[in-house]
Short mmCIF file of C-alpha atoms in Angstrom, two decimals:
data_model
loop_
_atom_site.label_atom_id
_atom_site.label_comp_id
_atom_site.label_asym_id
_atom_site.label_seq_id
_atom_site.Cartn_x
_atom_site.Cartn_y
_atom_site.Cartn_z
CA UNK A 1390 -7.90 8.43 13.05
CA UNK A 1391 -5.79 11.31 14.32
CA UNK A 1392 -4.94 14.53 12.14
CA UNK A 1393 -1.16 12.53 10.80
CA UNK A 1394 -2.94 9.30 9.61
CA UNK A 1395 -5.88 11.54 7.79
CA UNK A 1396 -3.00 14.01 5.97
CA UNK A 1397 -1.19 10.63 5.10
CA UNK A 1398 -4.03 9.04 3.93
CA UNK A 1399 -5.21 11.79 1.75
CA UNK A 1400 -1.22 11.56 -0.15
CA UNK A 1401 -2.31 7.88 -0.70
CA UNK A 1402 -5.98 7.67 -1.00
CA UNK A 1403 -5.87 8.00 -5.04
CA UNK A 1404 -3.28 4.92 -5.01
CA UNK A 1405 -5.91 3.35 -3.00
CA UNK A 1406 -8.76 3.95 -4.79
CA UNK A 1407 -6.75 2.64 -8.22
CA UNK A 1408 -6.07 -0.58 -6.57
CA UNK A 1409 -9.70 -1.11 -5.65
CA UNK A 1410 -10.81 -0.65 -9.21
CA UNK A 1411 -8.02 -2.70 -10.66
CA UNK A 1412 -9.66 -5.29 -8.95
CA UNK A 1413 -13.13 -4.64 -10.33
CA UNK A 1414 -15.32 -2.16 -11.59
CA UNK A 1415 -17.57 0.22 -8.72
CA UNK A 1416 -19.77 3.20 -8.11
CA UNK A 1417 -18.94 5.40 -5.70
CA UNK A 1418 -20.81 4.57 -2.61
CA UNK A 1419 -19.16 0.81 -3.12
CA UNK A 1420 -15.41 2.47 -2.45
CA UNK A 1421 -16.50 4.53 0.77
CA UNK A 1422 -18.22 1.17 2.35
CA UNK A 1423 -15.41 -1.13 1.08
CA UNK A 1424 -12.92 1.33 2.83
CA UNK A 1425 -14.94 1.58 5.72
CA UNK A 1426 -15.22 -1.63 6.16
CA UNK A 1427 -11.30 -2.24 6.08
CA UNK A 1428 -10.85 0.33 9.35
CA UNK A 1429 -10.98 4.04 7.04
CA UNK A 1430 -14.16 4.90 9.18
CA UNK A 1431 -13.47 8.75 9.10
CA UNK A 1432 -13.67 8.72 5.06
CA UNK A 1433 -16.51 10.99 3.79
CA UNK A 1434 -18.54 10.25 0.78
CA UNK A 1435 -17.97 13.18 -0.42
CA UNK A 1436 -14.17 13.11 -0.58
CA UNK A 1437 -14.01 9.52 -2.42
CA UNK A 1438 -16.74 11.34 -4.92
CA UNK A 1439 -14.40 14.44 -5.58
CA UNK A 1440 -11.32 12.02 -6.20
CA UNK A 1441 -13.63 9.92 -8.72
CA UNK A 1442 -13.99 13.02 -10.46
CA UNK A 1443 -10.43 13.95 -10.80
CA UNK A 1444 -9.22 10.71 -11.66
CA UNK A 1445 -11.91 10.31 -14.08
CA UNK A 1446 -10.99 14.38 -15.80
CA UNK A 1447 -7.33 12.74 -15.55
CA UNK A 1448 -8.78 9.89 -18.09
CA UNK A 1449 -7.25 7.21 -15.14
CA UNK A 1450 -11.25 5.18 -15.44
CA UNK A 1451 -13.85 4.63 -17.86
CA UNK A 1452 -16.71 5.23 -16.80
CA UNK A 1453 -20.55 3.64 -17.11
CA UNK A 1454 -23.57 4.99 -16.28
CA UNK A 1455 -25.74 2.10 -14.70
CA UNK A 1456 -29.67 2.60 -14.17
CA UNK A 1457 -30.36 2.18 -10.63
CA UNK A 1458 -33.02 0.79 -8.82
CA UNK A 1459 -33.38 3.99 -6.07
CA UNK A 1460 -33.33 7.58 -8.34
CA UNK A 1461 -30.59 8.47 -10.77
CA UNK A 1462 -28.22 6.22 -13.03
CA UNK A 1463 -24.98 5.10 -10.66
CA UNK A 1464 -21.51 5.84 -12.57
CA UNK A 1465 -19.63 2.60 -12.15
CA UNK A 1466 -15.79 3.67 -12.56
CA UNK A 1467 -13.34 1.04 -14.09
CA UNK A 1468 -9.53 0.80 -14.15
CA UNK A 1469 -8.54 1.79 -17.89
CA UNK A 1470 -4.60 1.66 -19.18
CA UNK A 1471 -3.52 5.06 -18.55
CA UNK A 1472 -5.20 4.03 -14.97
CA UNK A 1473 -3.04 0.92 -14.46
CA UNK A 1474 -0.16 2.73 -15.52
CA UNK A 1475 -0.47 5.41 -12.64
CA UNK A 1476 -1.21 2.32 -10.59
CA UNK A 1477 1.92 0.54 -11.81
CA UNK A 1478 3.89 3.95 -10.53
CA UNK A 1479 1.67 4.41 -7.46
CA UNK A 1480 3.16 0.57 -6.43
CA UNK A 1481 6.71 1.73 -7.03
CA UNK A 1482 6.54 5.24 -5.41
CA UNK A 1483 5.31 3.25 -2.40
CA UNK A 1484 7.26 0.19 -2.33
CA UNK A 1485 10.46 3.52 -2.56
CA UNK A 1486 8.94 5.34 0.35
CA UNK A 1487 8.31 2.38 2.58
CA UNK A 1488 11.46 0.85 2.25
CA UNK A 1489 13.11 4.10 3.33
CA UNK A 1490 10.63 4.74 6.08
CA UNK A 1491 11.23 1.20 7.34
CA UNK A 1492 15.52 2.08 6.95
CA UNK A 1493 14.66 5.13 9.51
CA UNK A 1494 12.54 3.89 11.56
CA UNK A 1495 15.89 1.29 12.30
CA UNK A 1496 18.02 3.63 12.69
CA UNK A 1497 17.73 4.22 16.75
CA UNK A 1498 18.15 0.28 17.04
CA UNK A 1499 21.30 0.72 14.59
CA UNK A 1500 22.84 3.14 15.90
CA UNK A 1501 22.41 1.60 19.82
CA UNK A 1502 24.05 -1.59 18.56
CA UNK A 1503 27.04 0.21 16.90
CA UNK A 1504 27.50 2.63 20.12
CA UNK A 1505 30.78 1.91 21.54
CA UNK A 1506 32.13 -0.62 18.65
CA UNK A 1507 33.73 1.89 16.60
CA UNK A 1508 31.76 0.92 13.49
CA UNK A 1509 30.18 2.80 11.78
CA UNK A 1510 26.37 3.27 10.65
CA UNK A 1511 25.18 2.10 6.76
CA UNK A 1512 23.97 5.98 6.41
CA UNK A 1513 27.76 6.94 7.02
CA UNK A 1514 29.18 4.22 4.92
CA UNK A 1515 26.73 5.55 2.21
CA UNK A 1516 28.04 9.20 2.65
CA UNK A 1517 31.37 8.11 2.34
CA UNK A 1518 30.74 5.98 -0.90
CA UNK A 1519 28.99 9.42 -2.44
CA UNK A 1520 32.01 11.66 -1.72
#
């Protein structure tokens, strides 16, 4: 992953996290496989454990200490209400963000379909309508 995916990942990573324990409860070591195992190779433990603790100081989980087989008890971290709605808003700021990414990443194709018809672009109708 090169140095723009990892600084893009780390604005989304709590979103990400959130969404894995809305879909069930899991320790810390669970996240960094699971999101290893979807393609996030370059993911350290220790930065999943640091964002567990914040979310958890941010009162986002519950959390349940769960004796383990190998040394100390694991905390298992679960998706409370105040965590759901930070989800809820993680969902929206994203579906915002994409959906304007995806209108910019168009606009080179717009703009060499309009060159020469006169017409002009959506972002310059849009000015238009604001002034």
């Amino acid at each position: 992953m090169g140095k723009q995916a990892t600084e893009m990942l780390k604005g989304t990573l709590e979103g990400i996290v959130l969404a894995i324990l809305s879909g069930r409860p899991a320790y810390g070591y669970e996240i960094t496989s699971w999101l290893r195992d979807q393609g996030f190779t370059e993911i350290a433990e220790g930065t999943i454990y640091a964002l567990l603790l914040r979310i958890e100081q941010r009162g986002l989980v519950d959390v349940e200490k769960v004796p383990s087989e190998k040394g100390p008890p694991r905390k298992v971290y679960s998706l409370n209400a105040r965590g759901r709605d930070s989800l809820d808003e993680f969902w929206s700021t994203w579906g915002f963000l994409a959906a304007r990414i995806e209108q910019l990443h168009d606009i080179p194709n717009d703009l060499q379909q309009l060159a020469g018809t006169g017409e002009r672009t959506e972002t310059e109708q849009l000015h238009e309508e604001e002034k």
